[in-house]
């Protein structure tokens, strides 16, 4: 639980720096720098890959996942430059909802009525946050609504790949393909970063990798169903950092919608854990 709480704090801090840097340069360029520099940080992990990892690699599926994830990353960075951090976090937590739907469609997993209701509830929570028809919907919120299913289906593809490939291979190929996907758009909007901006970009890449390592360590030493609820502390961290750094005060609708999304994702996580135990 400690490692998962730390993961949430790291990711919330990462989001704050992304928001700061996205105000200084195009979000697409920031997304490219995050993954290209992150790929450099992952060189020791990539060097640990064996020859059989490359022979067993399902490159078409890796490419499909990388393209979808790369588009999602660019939309996510765009959303970070437009809407409050807490709102990005709230809508982003609908990704497990879409992952559950994707698992049913692509992996043949059974999806029962209770899970369908949880999916509907999670989507309803996202609409409570953005309130279409009752408030002006920011393009950033629309970008996040597109991002969430892309990230959800990316997780499903990862699960498919992990059946025959190693963890380092799945992570390494994702970083490589996302870097390639974001390269062209980044060149189109490129502006030479200052020394300070290079420093912030390196910090973003470092924190992103550190957050993933903390999350993987939490999953390694404890059951996912035990630590999953702690992950939702990221909403609190995001709201606090957004308020302290940018003066963003989440609306009551953000909190209400967040609560609905969290309950939905938590219920799905619990049902997945129960299904694995045969309950």
mmCIF file of C-alpha atoms in Angstrom:
data_model
loop_
_atom_site.group_PDB
_atom_site.id
_atom_site.type_symbol
_atom_site.label_atom_id
_atom_site.label_comp_id
_atom_site.label_asym_id
_atom_site.label_seq_id
_atom_site.Cartn_x
_atom_site.Cartn_y
_atom_site.Cartn_z
ATOM 1 C CA UNK A 1 0.000 0.000 0.000
ATOM 2 C CA UNK A 2 2.920 2.337 0.742
ATOM 3 C CA UNK A 3 4.407 1.743 -2.711
ATOM 4 C CA UNK A 4 1.057 2.325 -4.414
ATOM 5 C CA UNK A 5 0.464 5.541 -2.442
ATOM 6 C CA UNK A 6 3.976 6.667 -3.424
ATOM 7 C CA UNK A 7 3.176 5.799 -7.044
ATOM 8 C CA UNK A 8 0.109 8.047 -6.967
ATOM 9 C CA UNK A 9 2.116 10.933 -5.487
ATOM 10 C CA UNK A 10 4.854 10.516 -8.120
ATOM 11 C CA UNK A 11 2.329 10.464 -10.980
ATOM 12 C CA UNK A 12 0.502 13.531 -9.609
ATOM 13 C CA UNK A 13 3.839 15.389 -9.377
ATOM 14 C CA UNK A 14 4.681 14.218 -12.897
ATOM 15 C CA UNK A 15 1.363 15.637 -14.129
ATOM 16 C CA UNK A 16 2.083 19.018 -12.526
ATOM 17 C CA UNK A 17 5.459 19.282 -14.293
ATOM 18 C CA UNK A 18 3.834 18.205 -17.583
ATOM 19 C CA UNK A 19 1.270 20.982 -17.173
ATOM 20 C CA UNK A 20 4.016 23.508 -16.453
ATOM 21 C CA UNK A 21 6.101 22.469 -19.466
ATOM 22 C CA UNK A 22 3.057 22.222 -21.772
ATOM 23 C CA UNK A 23 2.465 25.931 -21.173
ATOM 24 C CA UNK A 24 5.940 26.614 -22.575
ATOM 25 C CA UNK A 25 6.024 24.297 -25.610
ATOM 26 C CA UNK A 26 3.595 22.293 -27.698
ATOM 27 C CA UNK A 27 2.087 19.283 -25.810
ATOM 28 C CA UNK A 28 2.954 16.967 -28.734
ATOM 29 C CA UNK A 29 6.628 17.876 -28.401
ATOM 30 C CA UNK A 30 6.438 17.309 -24.643
ATOM 31 C CA UNK A 31 4.932 13.852 -25.205
ATOM 32 C CA UNK A 32 7.754 12.952 -27.611
ATOM 33 C CA UNK A 33 10.402 14.148 -25.155
ATOM 34 C CA UNK A 34 8.780 12.141 -22.356
ATOM 35 C CA UNK A 35 8.982 8.873 -24.294
ATOM 36 C CA UNK A 36 12.254 9.415 -26.143
ATOM 37 C CA UNK A 37 14.064 10.395 -22.938
ATOM 38 C CA UNK A 38 12.209 7.655 -21.084
ATOM 39 C CA UNK A 39 13.493 5.195 -23.680
ATOM 40 C CA UNK A 40 17.025 6.342 -22.888
ATOM 41 C CA UNK A 41 16.415 5.723 -19.174
ATOM 42 C CA UNK A 42 15.194 2.216 -20.082
ATOM 43 C CA UNK A 43 18.361 1.186 -21.933
ATOM 44 C CA UNK A 44 19.503 -1.059 -19.013
ATOM 45 C CA UNK A 45 16.104 -2.818 -19.118
ATOM 46 C CA UNK A 46 16.257 -3.252 -22.900
ATOM 47 C CA UNK A 47 19.792 -4.665 -22.675
ATOM 48 C CA UNK A 48 18.413 -7.389 -20.407
ATOM 49 C CA UNK A 49 16.161 -8.628 -23.218
ATOM 50 C CA UNK A 50 17.214 -11.984 -24.618
ATOM 51 C CA UNK A 51 17.436 -13.074 -28.251
ATOM 52 C CA UNK A 52 14.293 -15.157 -27.789
ATOM 53 C CA UNK A 53 12.429 -12.002 -26.716
ATOM 54 C CA UNK A 54 13.031 -10.568 -30.178
ATOM 55 C CA UNK A 55 12.215 -13.830 -31.942
ATOM 56 C CA UNK A 56 8.960 -14.252 -29.996
ATOM 57 C CA UNK A 57 7.901 -10.621 -30.473
ATOM 58 C CA UNK A 58 4.506 -10.148 -32.109
ATOM 59 C CA UNK A 59 5.543 -6.997 -33.961
ATOM 60 C CA UNK A 60 2.141 -6.315 -35.626
ATOM 61 C CA UNK A 61 0.426 -6.375 -32.218
ATOM 62 C CA UNK A 62 3.215 -4.307 -30.655
ATOM 63 C CA UNK A 63 2.824 -1.782 -33.492
ATOM 64 C CA UNK A 64 -0.963 -1.668 -33.117
ATOM 65 C CA UNK A 65 -0.631 -1.105 -29.389
ATOM 66 C CA UNK A 66 2.105 1.483 -29.867
ATOM 67 C CA UNK A 67 0.098 3.477 -32.418
ATOM 68 C CA UNK A 68 -3.031 3.551 -30.257
ATOM 69 C CA UNK A 69 -1.076 4.332 -27.111
ATOM 70 C CA UNK A 70 0.960 6.998 -28.924
ATOM 71 C CA UNK A 71 -2.192 8.797 -30.074
ATOM 72 C CA UNK A 72 -3.553 8.516 -26.544
ATOM 73 C CA UNK A 73 -0.343 9.966 -25.097
ATOM 74 C CA UNK A 74 -0.489 13.021 -27.370
ATOM 75 C CA UNK A 75 -4.166 13.591 -26.480
ATOM 76 C CA UNK A 76 -3.357 13.160 -22.774
ATOM 77 C CA UNK A 77 -0.595 15.764 -22.907
ATOM 78 C CA UNK A 78 -2.950 18.093 -24.778
ATOM 79 C CA UNK A 79 -5.592 17.605 -22.076
ATOM 80 C CA UNK A 80 -2.996 18.391 -19.410
ATOM 81 C CA UNK A 81 -2.414 21.776 -21.035
ATOM 82 C CA UNK A 82 -6.158 22.569 -21.041
ATOM 83 C CA UNK A 83 -8.032 21.264 -17.984
ATOM 84 C CA UNK A 84 -7.312 20.935 -14.230
ATOM 85 C CA UNK A 85 -5.062 18.083 -13.097
ATOM 86 C CA UNK A 86 -7.802 16.584 -10.909
ATOM 87 C CA UNK A 87 -10.187 16.490 -13.875
ATOM 88 C CA UNK A 88 -7.589 14.731 -16.046
ATOM 89 C CA UNK A 89 -7.042 12.165 -13.285
ATOM 90 C CA UNK A 90 -10.774 11.605 -12.794
ATOM 91 C CA UNK A 91 -11.569 10.966 -16.460
ATOM 92 C CA UNK A 92 -8.375 8.921 -16.822
ATOM 93 C CA UNK A 93 -9.616 6.482 -14.189
ATOM 94 C CA UNK A 94 -12.269 5.294 -16.645
ATOM 95 C CA UNK A 95 -9.489 3.421 -18.508
ATOM 96 C CA UNK A 96 -9.979 0.207 -16.427
ATOM 97 C CA UNK A 97 -13.661 0.343 -17.406
ATOM 98 C CA UNK A 98 -12.723 0.239 -21.092
ATOM 99 C CA UNK A 99 -10.086 -2.415 -20.376
ATOM 100 C CA UNK A 100 -12.826 -4.650 -18.968
ATOM 101 C CA UNK A 101 -14.899 -4.103 -22.110
ATOM 102 C CA UNK A 102 -11.866 -4.769 -24.314
ATOM 103 C CA UNK A 103 -11.074 -7.986 -22.457
ATOM 104 C CA UNK A 104 -14.579 -9.228 -23.231
ATOM 105 C CA UNK A 105 -14.336 -8.302 -26.912
ATOM 106 C CA UNK A 106 -10.754 -9.401 -27.643
ATOM 107 C CA UNK A 107 -9.909 -12.015 -25.020
ATOM 108 C CA UNK A 108 -13.273 -13.725 -24.811
ATOM 109 C CA UNK A 109 -13.613 -12.995 -21.097
ATOM 110 C CA UNK A 110 -17.124 -13.270 -19.750
ATOM 111 C CA UNK A 111 -18.765 -9.967 -18.924
ATOM 112 C CA UNK A 112 -21.729 -10.353 -16.631
ATOM 113 C CA UNK A 113 -24.552 -7.952 -15.864
ATOM 114 C CA UNK A 114 -22.858 -6.512 -12.765
ATOM 115 C CA UNK A 115 -19.748 -5.623 -14.741
ATOM 116 C CA UNK A 116 -21.850 -4.055 -17.485
ATOM 117 C CA UNK A 117 -23.557 -1.920 -14.851
ATOM 118 C CA UNK A 118 -20.136 -0.959 -13.442
ATOM 119 C CA UNK A 119 -18.980 0.095 -16.933
ATOM 120 C CA UNK A 120 -22.092 2.217 -17.404
ATOM 121 C CA UNK A 121 -21.604 3.748 -13.953
ATOM 122 C CA UNK A 122 -17.977 4.636 -14.738
ATOM 123 C CA UNK A 123 -18.945 6.344 -17.985
ATOM 124 C CA UNK A 124 -21.727 8.186 -16.183
ATOM 125 C CA UNK A 125 -19.150 9.428 -13.667
ATOM 126 C CA UNK A 126 -17.022 10.822 -16.500
ATOM 127 C CA UNK A 127 -20.026 12.703 -17.885
ATOM 128 C CA UNK A 128 -20.747 14.089 -14.403
ATOM 129 C CA UNK A 129 -17.226 15.534 -14.371
ATOM 130 C CA UNK A 130 -17.506 17.260 -17.768
ATOM 131 C CA UNK A 131 -21.339 17.888 -17.650
ATOM 132 C CA UNK A 132 -22.035 18.164 -21.391
ATOM 133 C CA UNK A 133 -25.053 20.358 -22.021
ATOM 134 C CA UNK A 134 -24.757 21.995 -18.596
ATOM 135 C CA UNK A 135 -21.330 23.583 -18.965
ATOM 136 C CA UNK A 136 -18.986 24.493 -21.804
ATOM 137 C CA UNK A 137 -17.063 21.315 -22.601
ATOM 138 C CA UNK A 138 -13.358 22.043 -22.983
ATOM 139 C CA UNK A 139 -11.555 20.317 -25.879
ATOM 140 C CA UNK A 140 -9.184 18.923 -23.263
ATOM 141 C CA UNK A 141 -12.037 16.979 -21.666
ATOM 142 C CA UNK A 142 -13.019 15.576 -25.071
ATOM 143 C CA UNK A 143 -9.371 14.573 -25.610
ATOM 144 C CA UNK A 144 -9.427 12.677 -22.302
ATOM 145 C CA UNK A 145 -12.655 10.890 -23.259
ATOM 146 C CA UNK A 146 -10.811 9.592 -26.330
ATOM 147 C CA UNK A 147 -7.634 8.848 -24.380
ATOM 148 C CA UNK A 148 -9.258 6.632 -21.739
ATOM 149 C CA UNK A 149 -10.430 3.865 -24.135
ATOM 150 C CA UNK A 150 -7.112 4.008 -26.010
ATOM 151 C CA UNK A 151 -5.227 3.387 -22.753
ATOM 152 C CA UNK A 152 -7.764 0.765 -21.692
ATOM 153 C CA UNK A 153 -7.349 -1.234 -24.894
ATOM 154 C CA UNK A 154 -3.570 -0.762 -24.640
ATOM 155 C CA UNK A 155 -3.729 -2.667 -21.337
ATOM 156 C CA UNK A 156 -5.703 -5.437 -23.056
ATOM 157 C CA UNK A 157 -3.085 -5.713 -25.805
ATOM 158 C CA UNK A 158 -0.392 -5.855 -23.108
ATOM 159 C CA UNK A 159 -2.189 -8.757 -21.477
ATOM 160 C CA UNK A 160 -2.332 -10.548 -24.840
ATOM 161 C CA UNK A 161 1.391 -9.974 -25.418
ATOM 162 C CA UNK A 162 2.366 -11.086 -21.901
ATOM 163 C CA UNK A 163 1.043 -14.579 -22.660
ATOM 164 C CA UNK A 164 4.180 -15.323 -24.705
ATOM 165 C CA UNK A 165 6.564 -12.409 -24.103
ATOM 166 C CA UNK A 166 8.510 -11.043 -21.143
ATOM 167 C CA UNK A 167 7.706 -7.887 -19.226
ATOM 168 C CA UNK A 168 10.853 -6.017 -20.354
ATOM 169 C CA UNK A 169 9.989 -6.835 -23.987
ATOM 170 C CA UNK A 170 6.420 -5.535 -23.688
ATOM 171 C CA UNK A 171 7.535 -2.319 -21.954
ATOM 172 C CA UNK A 172 10.517 -1.805 -24.255
ATOM 173 C CA UNK A 173 8.578 -2.227 -27.504
ATOM 174 C CA UNK A 174 5.844 0.128 -26.248
ATOM 175 C CA UNK A 175 8.377 2.867 -25.518
ATOM 176 C CA UNK A 176 9.995 2.352 -28.917
ATOM 177 C CA UNK A 177 6.762 2.477 -30.927
ATOM 178 C CA UNK A 178 5.317 5.444 -28.988
ATOM 179 C CA UNK A 179 8.561 7.340 -29.606
ATOM 180 C CA UNK A 180 8.275 6.612 -33.340
ATOM 181 C CA UNK A 181 4.561 7.582 -33.423
ATOM 182 C CA UNK A 182 5.161 10.921 -31.712
ATOM 183 C CA UNK A 183 8.353 11.740 -33.652
ATOM 184 C CA UNK A 184 6.706 13.082 -36.831
ATOM 185 C CA UNK A 185 4.144 15.354 -35.103
ATOM 186 C CA UNK A 186 6.877 16.558 -32.723
ATOM 187 C CA UNK A 187 9.152 17.558 -35.624
ATOM 188 C CA UNK A 188 6.270 19.505 -37.178
ATOM 189 C CA UNK A 189 5.761 21.657 -34.035
ATOM 190 C CA UNK A 190 9.371 21.527 -32.814
ATOM 191 C CA UNK A 191 10.939 24.429 -30.988
ATOM 192 C CA UNK A 192 14.423 24.163 -29.517
ATOM 193 C CA UNK A 193 14.091 23.661 -25.731
ATOM 194 C CA UNK A 194 15.988 25.869 -23.348
ATOM 195 C CA UNK A 195 18.339 24.324 -20.786
ATOM 196 C CA UNK A 196 15.605 24.621 -18.151
ATOM 197 C CA UNK A 197 13.076 22.928 -20.432
ATOM 198 C CA UNK A 198 15.491 20.073 -21.116
ATOM 199 C CA UNK A 199 15.836 19.652 -17.360
ATOM 200 C CA UNK A 200 12.057 19.540 -16.881
ATOM 201 C CA UNK A 201 11.684 17.057 -19.757
ATOM 202 C CA UNK A 202 14.294 14.754 -18.189
ATOM 203 C CA UNK A 203 12.520 15.042 -14.840
ATOM 204 C CA UNK A 204 9.208 14.114 -16.498
ATOM 205 C CA UNK A 205 10.723 11.004 -18.086
ATOM 206 C CA UNK A 206 12.436 10.024 -14.828
ATOM 207 C CA UNK A 207 9.288 10.438 -12.709
ATOM 208 C CA UNK A 208 7.159 8.516 -15.231
ATOM 209 C CA UNK A 209 9.544 5.540 -15.095
ATOM 210 C CA UNK A 210 9.864 5.801 -11.305
ATOM 211 C CA UNK A 211 6.076 5.824 -10.909
ATOM 212 C CA UNK A 212 5.714 2.691 -13.040
ATOM 213 C CA UNK A 213 8.455 0.945 -11.063
ATOM 214 C CA UNK A 214 6.702 1.802 -7.771
ATOM 215 C CA UNK A 215 3.410 0.459 -9.113
ATOM 216 C CA UNK A 216 5.021 -2.767 -10.388
ATOM 217 C CA UNK A 217 6.740 -3.264 -7.012
ATOM 218 C CA UNK A 218 3.401 -2.840 -5.240
ATOM 219 C CA UNK A 219 1.814 -5.464 -7.501
ATOM 220 C CA UNK A 220 4.801 -7.766 -6.942
ATOM 221 C CA UNK A 221 4.647 -7.886 -3.138
ATOM 222 C CA UNK A 222 0.868 -7.706 -2.604
ATOM 223 C CA UNK A 223 -2.359 -8.801 -4.254
ATOM 224 C CA UNK A 224 -3.633 -6.344 -6.850
ATOM 225 C CA UNK A 225 -7.057 -6.239 -5.183
ATOM 226 C CA UNK A 226 -5.404 -5.144 -1.918
ATOM 227 C CA UNK A 227 -3.422 -2.230 -3.328
ATOM 228 C CA UNK A 228 -5.753 -1.120 -6.151
ATOM 229 C CA UNK A 229 -7.931 1.098 -3.869
ATOM 230 C CA UNK A 230 -4.810 2.989 -2.710
ATOM 231 C CA UNK A 231 -4.168 3.939 -6.336
ATOM 232 C CA UNK A 232 -7.173 6.246 -6.157
ATOM 233 C CA UNK A 233 -5.256 8.453 -3.702
ATOM 234 C CA UNK A 234 -3.796 9.926 -6.890
ATOM 235 C CA UNK A 235 -7.019 11.926 -7.226
ATOM 236 C CA UNK A 236 -6.346 13.514 -3.836
ATOM 237 C CA UNK A 237 -2.681 14.158 -4.648
ATOM 238 C CA UNK A 238 -3.668 15.666 -8.012
ATOM 239 C CA UNK A 239 -6.260 17.950 -6.417
ATOM 240 C CA UNK A 240 -3.817 19.100 -3.715
ATOM 241 C CA UNK A 241 -0.930 19.736 -6.121
ATOM 242 C CA UNK A 242 -3.242 21.419 -8.618
ATOM 243 C CA UNK A 243 -4.482 23.770 -5.905
ATOM 244 C CA UNK A 244 -1.064 24.484 -4.340
ATOM 245 C CA UNK A 245 0.857 24.972 -7.609
ATOM 246 C CA UNK A 246 -1.749 26.304 -10.054
ATOM 247 C CA UNK A 247 -4.553 27.525 -7.795
ATOM 248 C CA UNK A 248 -6.980 24.995 -9.332
ATOM 249 C CA UNK A 249 -9.956 24.337 -7.086
ATOM 250 C CA UNK A 250 -11.919 21.259 -8.241
ATOM 251 C CA UNK A 251 -15.662 21.820 -8.532
ATOM 252 C CA UNK A 252 -18.145 19.783 -6.530
ATOM 253 C CA UNK A 253 -19.077 17.997 -9.787
ATOM 254 C CA UNK A 254 -15.465 16.871 -10.217
ATOM 255 C CA UNK A 255 -15.559 15.303 -6.747
ATOM 256 C CA UNK A 256 -18.968 13.680 -7.311
ATOM 257 C CA UNK A 257 -17.985 12.292 -10.708
ATOM 258 C CA UNK A 258 -14.624 11.135 -9.336
ATOM 259 C CA UNK A 259 -16.361 9.219 -6.553
ATOM 260 C CA UNK A 260 -18.611 7.450 -9.082
ATOM 261 C CA UNK A 261 -15.642 6.555 -11.328
ATOM 262 C CA UNK A 262 -13.565 5.313 -8.374
ATOM 263 C CA UNK A 263 -16.408 3.110 -7.107
ATOM 264 C CA UNK A 264 -16.893 1.690 -10.588
ATOM 265 C CA UNK A 265 -13.195 0.922 -11.149
ATOM 266 C CA UNK A 266 -12.836 -0.457 -7.614
ATOM 267 C CA UNK A 267 -15.796 -2.781 -8.099
ATOM 268 C CA UNK A 268 -14.359 -4.060 -11.388
ATOM 269 C CA UNK A 269 -10.956 -4.649 -9.722
ATOM 270 C CA UNK A 270 -12.614 -6.600 -6.898
ATOM 271 C CA UNK A 271 -14.637 -8.707 -9.324
ATOM 272 C CA UNK A 272 -11.498 -9.477 -11.364
ATOM 273 C CA UNK A 273 -9.719 -10.603 -8.188
ATOM 274 C CA UNK A 274 -12.696 -12.754 -7.194
ATOM 275 C CA UNK A 275 -12.843 -14.296 -10.665
ATOM 276 C CA UNK A 276 -9.160 -15.262 -10.482
ATOM 277 C CA UNK A 277 -9.819 -17.011 -7.158
ATOM 278 C CA UNK A 278 -12.804 -18.813 -8.697
ATOM 279 C CA UNK A 279 -15.356 -17.082 -6.449
#
